[in-house]
Every structure is written in C-alpha cells, then in structure tokens.
PDB file of C-alpha atoms in Angstrom:
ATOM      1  CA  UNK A  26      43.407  72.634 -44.491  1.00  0.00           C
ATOM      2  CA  UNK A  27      45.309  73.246 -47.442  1.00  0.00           C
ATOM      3  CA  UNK A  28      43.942  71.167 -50.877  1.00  0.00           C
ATOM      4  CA  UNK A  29      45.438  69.905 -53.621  1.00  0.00           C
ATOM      5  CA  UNK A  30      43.424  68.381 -57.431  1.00  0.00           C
ATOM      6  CA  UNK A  31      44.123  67.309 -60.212  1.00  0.00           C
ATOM      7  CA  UNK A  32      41.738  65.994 -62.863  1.00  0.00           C
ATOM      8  CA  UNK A  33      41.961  62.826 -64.796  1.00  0.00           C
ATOM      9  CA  UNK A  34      40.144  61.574 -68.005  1.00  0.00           C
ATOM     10  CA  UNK A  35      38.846  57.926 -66.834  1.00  0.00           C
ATOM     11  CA  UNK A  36      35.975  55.384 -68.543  1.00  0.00           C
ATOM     12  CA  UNK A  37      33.293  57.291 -66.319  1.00  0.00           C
ATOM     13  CA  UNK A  38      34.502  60.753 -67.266  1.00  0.00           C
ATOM     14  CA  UNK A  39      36.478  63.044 -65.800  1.00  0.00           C
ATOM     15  CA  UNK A  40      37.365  62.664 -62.249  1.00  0.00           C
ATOM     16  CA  UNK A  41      38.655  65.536 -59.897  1.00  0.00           C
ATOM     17  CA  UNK A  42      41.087  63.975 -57.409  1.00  0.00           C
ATOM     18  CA  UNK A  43      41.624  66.253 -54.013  1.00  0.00           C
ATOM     19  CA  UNK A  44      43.877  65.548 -51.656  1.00  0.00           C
ATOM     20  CA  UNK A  45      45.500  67.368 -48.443  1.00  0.00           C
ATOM     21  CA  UNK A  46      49.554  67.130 -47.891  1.00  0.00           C
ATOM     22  CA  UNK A  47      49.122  63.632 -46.532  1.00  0.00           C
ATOM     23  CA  UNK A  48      45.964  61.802 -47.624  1.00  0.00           C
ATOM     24  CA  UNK A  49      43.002  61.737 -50.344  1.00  0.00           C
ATOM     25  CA  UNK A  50      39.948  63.623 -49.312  1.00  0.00           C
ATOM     26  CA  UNK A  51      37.480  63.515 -52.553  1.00  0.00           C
ATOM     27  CA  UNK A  52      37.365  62.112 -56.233  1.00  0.00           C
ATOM     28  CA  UNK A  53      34.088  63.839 -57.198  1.00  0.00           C
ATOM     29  CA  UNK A  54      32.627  63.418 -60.897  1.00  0.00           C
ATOM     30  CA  UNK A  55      32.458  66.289 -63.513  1.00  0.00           C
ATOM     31  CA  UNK A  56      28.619  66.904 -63.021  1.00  0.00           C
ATOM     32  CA  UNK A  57      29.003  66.824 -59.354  1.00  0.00           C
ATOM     33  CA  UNK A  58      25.998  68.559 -57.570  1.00  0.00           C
ATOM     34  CA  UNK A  59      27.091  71.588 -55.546  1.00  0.00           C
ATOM     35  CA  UNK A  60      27.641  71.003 -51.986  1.00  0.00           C
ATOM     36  CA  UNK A  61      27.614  67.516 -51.831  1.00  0.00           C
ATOM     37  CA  UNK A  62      30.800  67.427 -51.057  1.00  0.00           C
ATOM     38  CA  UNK A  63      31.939  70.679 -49.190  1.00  0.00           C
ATOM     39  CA  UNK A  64      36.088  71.345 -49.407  1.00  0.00           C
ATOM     40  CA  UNK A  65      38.561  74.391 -48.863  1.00  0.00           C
ATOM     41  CA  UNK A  66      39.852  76.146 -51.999  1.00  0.00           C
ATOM     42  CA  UNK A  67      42.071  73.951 -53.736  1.00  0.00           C
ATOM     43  CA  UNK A  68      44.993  74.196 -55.398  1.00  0.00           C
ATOM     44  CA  UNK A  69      46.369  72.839 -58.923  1.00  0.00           C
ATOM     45  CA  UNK A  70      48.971  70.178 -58.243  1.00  0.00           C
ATOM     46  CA  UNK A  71      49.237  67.819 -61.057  1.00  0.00           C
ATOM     47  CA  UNK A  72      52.268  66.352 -59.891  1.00  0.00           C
ATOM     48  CA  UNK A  73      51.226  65.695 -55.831  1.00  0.00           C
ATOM     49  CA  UNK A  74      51.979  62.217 -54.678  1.00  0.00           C
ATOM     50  CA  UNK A  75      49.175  61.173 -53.306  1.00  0.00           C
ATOM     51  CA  UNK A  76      47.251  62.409 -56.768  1.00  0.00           C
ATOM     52  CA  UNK A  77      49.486  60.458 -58.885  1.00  0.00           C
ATOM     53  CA  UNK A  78      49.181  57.454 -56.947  1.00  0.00           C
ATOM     54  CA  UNK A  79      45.899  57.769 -57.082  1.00  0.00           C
ATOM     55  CA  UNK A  80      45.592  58.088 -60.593  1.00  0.00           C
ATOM     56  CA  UNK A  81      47.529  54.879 -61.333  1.00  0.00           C
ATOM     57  CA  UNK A  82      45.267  53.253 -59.117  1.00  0.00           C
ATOM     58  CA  UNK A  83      42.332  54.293 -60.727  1.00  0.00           C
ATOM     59  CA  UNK A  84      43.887  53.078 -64.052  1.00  0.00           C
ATOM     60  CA  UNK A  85      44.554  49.477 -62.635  1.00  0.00           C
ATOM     61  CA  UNK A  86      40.898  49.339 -61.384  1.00  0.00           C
ATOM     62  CA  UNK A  87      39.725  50.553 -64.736  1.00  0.00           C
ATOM     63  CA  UNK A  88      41.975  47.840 -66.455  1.00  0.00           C
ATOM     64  CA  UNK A  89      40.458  45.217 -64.310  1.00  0.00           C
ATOM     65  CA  UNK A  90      44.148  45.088 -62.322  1.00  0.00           C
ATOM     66  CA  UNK A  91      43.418  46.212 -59.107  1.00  0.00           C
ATOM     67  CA  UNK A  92      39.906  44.752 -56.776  1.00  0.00           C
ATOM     68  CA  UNK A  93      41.142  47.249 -53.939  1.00  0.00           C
ATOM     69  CA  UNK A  94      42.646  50.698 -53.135  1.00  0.00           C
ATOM     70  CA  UNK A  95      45.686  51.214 -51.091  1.00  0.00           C
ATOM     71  CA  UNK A  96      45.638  55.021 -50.305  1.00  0.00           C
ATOM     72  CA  UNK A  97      46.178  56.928 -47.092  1.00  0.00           C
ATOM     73  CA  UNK A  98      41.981  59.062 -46.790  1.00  0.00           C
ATOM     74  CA  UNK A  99      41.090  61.793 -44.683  1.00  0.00           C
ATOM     75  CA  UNK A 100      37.346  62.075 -45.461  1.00  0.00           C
ATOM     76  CA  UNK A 101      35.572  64.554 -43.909  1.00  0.00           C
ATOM     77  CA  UNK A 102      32.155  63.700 -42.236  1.00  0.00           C
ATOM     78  CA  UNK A 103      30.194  62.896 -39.261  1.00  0.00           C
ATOM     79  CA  UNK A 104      31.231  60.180 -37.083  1.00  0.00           C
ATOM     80  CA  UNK A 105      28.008  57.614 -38.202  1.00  0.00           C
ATOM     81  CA  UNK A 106      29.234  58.901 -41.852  1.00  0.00           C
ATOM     82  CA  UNK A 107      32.416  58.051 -41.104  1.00  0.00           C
ATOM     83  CA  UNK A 108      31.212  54.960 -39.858  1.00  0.00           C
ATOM     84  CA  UNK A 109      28.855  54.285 -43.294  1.00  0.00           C
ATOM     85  CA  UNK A 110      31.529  54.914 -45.227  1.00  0.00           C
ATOM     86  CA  UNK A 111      34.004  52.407 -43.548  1.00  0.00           C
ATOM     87  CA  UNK A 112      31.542  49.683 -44.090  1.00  0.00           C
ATOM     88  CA  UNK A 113      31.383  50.539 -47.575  1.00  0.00           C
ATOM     89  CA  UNK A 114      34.876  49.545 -48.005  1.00  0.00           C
ATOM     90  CA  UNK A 115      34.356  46.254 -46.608  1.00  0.00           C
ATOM     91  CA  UNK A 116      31.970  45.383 -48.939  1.00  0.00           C
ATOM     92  CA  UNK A 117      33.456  42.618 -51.348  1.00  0.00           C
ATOM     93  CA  UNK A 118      34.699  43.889 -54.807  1.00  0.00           C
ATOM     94  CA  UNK A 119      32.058  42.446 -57.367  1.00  0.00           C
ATOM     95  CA  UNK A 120      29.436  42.636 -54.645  1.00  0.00           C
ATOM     96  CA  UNK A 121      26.915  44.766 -53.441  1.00  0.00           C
ATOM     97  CA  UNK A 122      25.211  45.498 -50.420  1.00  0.00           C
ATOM     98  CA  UNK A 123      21.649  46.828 -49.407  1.00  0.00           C
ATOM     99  CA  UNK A 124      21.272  49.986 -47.689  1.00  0.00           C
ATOM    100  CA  UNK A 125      19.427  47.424 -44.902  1.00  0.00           C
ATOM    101  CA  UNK A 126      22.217  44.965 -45.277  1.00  0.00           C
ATOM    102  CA  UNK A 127      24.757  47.678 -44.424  1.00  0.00           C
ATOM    103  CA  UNK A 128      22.113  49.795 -41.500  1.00  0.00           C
ATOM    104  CA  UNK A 129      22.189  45.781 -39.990  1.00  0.00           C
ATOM    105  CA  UNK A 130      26.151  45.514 -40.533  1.00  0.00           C
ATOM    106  CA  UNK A 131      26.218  48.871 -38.275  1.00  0.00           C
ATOM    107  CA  UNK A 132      23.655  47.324 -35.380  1.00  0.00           C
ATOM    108  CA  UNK A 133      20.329  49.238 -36.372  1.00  0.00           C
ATOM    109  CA  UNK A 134      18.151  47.898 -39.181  1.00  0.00           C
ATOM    110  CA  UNK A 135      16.254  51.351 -38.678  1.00  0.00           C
ATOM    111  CA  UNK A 136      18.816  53.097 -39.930  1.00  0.00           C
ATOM    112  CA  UNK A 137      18.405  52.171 -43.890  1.00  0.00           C
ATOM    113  CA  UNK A 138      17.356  55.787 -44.697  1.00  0.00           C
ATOM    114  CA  UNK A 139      20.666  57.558 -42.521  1.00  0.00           C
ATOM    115  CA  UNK A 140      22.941  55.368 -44.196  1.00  0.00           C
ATOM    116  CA  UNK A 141      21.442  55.860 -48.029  1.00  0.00           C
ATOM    117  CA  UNK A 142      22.357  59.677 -47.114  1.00  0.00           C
ATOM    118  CA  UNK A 143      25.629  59.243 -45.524  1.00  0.00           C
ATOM    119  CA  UNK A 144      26.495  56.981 -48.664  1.00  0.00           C
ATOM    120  CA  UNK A 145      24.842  59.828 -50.666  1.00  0.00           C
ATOM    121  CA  UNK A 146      27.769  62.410 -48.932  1.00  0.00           C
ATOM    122  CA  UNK A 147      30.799  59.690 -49.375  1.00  0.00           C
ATOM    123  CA  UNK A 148      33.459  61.637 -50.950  1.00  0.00           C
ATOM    124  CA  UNK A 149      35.573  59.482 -52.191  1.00  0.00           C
ATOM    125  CA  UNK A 150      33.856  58.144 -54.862  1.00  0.00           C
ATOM    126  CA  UNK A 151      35.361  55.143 -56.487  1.00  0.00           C
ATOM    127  CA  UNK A 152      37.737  54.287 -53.889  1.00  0.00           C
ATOM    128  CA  UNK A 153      34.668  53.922 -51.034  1.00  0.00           C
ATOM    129  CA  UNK A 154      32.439  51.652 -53.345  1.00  0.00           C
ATOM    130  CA  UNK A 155      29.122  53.810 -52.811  1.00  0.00           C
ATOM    131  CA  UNK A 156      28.431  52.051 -56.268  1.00  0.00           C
ATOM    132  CA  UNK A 157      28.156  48.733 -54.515  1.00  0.00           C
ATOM    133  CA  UNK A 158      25.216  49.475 -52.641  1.00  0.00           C
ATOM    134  CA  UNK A 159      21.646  48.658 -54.374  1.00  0.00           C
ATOM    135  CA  UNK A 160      18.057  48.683 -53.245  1.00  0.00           C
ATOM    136  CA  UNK A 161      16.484  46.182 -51.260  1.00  0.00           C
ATOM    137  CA  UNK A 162      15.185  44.532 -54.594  1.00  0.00           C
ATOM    138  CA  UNK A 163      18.622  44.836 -56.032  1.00  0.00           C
ATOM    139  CA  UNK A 164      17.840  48.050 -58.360  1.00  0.00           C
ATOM    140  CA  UNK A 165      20.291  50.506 -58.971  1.00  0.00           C
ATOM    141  CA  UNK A 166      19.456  53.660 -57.239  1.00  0.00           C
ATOM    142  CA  UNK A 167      20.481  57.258 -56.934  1.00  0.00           C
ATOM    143  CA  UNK A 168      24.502  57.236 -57.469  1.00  0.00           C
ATOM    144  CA  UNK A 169      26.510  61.221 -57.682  1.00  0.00           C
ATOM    145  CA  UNK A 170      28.072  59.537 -60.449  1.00  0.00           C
ATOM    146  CA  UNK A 171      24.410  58.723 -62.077  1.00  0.00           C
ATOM    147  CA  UNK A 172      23.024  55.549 -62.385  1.00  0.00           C
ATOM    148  CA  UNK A 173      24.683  54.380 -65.985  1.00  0.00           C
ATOM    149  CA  UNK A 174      27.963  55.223 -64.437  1.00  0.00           C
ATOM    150  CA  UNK A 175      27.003  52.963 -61.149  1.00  0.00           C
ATOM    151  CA  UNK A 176      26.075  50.440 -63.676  1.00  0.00           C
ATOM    152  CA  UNK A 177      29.373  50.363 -65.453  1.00  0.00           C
ATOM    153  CA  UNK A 178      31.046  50.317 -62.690  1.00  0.00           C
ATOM    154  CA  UNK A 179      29.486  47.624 -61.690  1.00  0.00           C
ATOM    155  CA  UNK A 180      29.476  45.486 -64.703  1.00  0.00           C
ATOM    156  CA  UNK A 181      33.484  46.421 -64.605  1.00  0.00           C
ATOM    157  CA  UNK A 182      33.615  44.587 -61.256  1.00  0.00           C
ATOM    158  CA  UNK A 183      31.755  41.946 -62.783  1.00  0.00           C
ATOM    159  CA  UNK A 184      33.701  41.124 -65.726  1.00  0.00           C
ATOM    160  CA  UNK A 185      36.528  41.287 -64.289  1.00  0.00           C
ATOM    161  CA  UNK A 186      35.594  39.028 -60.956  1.00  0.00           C
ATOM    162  CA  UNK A 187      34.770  36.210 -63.905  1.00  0.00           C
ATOM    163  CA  UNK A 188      38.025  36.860 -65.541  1.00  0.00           C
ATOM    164  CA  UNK A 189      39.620  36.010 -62.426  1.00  0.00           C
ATOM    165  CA  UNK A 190      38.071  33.298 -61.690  1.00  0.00           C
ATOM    166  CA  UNK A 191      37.796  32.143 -65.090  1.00  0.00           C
TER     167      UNK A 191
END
C-alpha cells in the first residue's frame, strides 16, 4: 500500500499524519518509539486530501471546536485490536474509560491486560482517544504521546466540555 505524510506543528508537538489514497492510517508523535506503529515507506504529500482534512480537524479539536473526528481510517491491526480500538472511539469526549471498563465493554473482564496493549498499538493517535483511557484508580498511565501530553489532552477535553456546557 502506497503512503502518504505530512507533518503538522500542533499544542502536543509535532504530529506526522499518514494516510493511503483513500483513508488515514496513523498520526504518530515526534518521539514515537520505533515499531510501534509498523507502515510502508511513505511519501511527502503536503497537499493530500485526506491530510489536509485532517489537519483542520486537528485544529478545531485543538481550538476546543470539534468533540469528534469525521475521517474515512484504515488502521492496520489484529481483529481484537481492531476491535479495542473501535471501542475507543465510543468512549464519550471529556470522558475516560478503564482498561477493565473497556475489556467488560468487549465481553471479557480478563482481558484488561490485551486491551492496555492493543490501545498501546492504536495508530491513530488523537483521532482514536487512546488518551481517554486511565487506570483502574483513575491515574494516567503509559500514553506514546507521554503522560503530560495525555494530560493535556485531557484537560483540553475538559475545559472545553465546561465551556459548552457553561
């Protein structure tokens, strides 16, 4: 599969945005650890559609104008990943989530340590709210992006759920 990027200066830091001709496949951070997220050679393409959209998105969300992400994504994972990372998206903007709560959403309370994983492969950082998830005592763990940058993301979501409903 052919790939597309293009890389964007955002509140968090810079962001690499991949896509393929049709759909977003990654936003991965600038310290990203190798192989986390495996992809294809990509190719610069500042000017791809579904990068540009994208972007403006992520600018919305930053400016506390957008709660959700309309884009066409092709991750690339296991099925039970694939799975994970749907219920991610479901989880309410502003909210969070235990790796439990979400093994329980998905029919097997046993499954806490799978899912922290799967989240720990999601690559579409951002856009599948990975950041929403917490521990089972509500503490911020492990995050790609690190844990300030789950925390500001979170406190983004925050402020901006009371300035909607303010």
């Amino acid at each position: 599969m052919t790939l597309f990027y293009k890389e964007i200066e955002s509140p968090v830091g810079k962001l690499k945005l991949v896509a393929s001709s049709n759909a977003l496949v990654a936003v991965l951070w600038e310290r990203e650890r190798p192989n986390r997220v495996k992809l294809d050679t990509m190719t610069l393409a500042p000017q791809h559609p579904i990068l540009l959209e994208t972007e403006r998105q992520l600018a919305e969300y930053f400016s506390g104008e957008r709660i959700q992400f309309d884009l066409p994504l092709q991750p690339d994972g296991s099925e039970f990943q694939k799975k994970v990372w749907q219920a991610l998206r479901e989880i309410p903007f502003g909210q969070t989530r235990s790796y439990l709560d979400l093994a329980k959403a998905l029919g097997s309370s046993k499954a806490a340590r799978a899912v922290g994983a799967a989240n720990g492969k999601n690559p579409l950082s951002i856009i599948v709210p990975c950041h929403r998830v917490v521990g089972a005592d509500g503490s911020l763990t492990g995050f790609a992006g690190g844990v300030e940058t789950k925390a500001a993301l979170l406190a983004l979501e925050n402020r901006s759920t009371e300035a909607m409903n303010g």
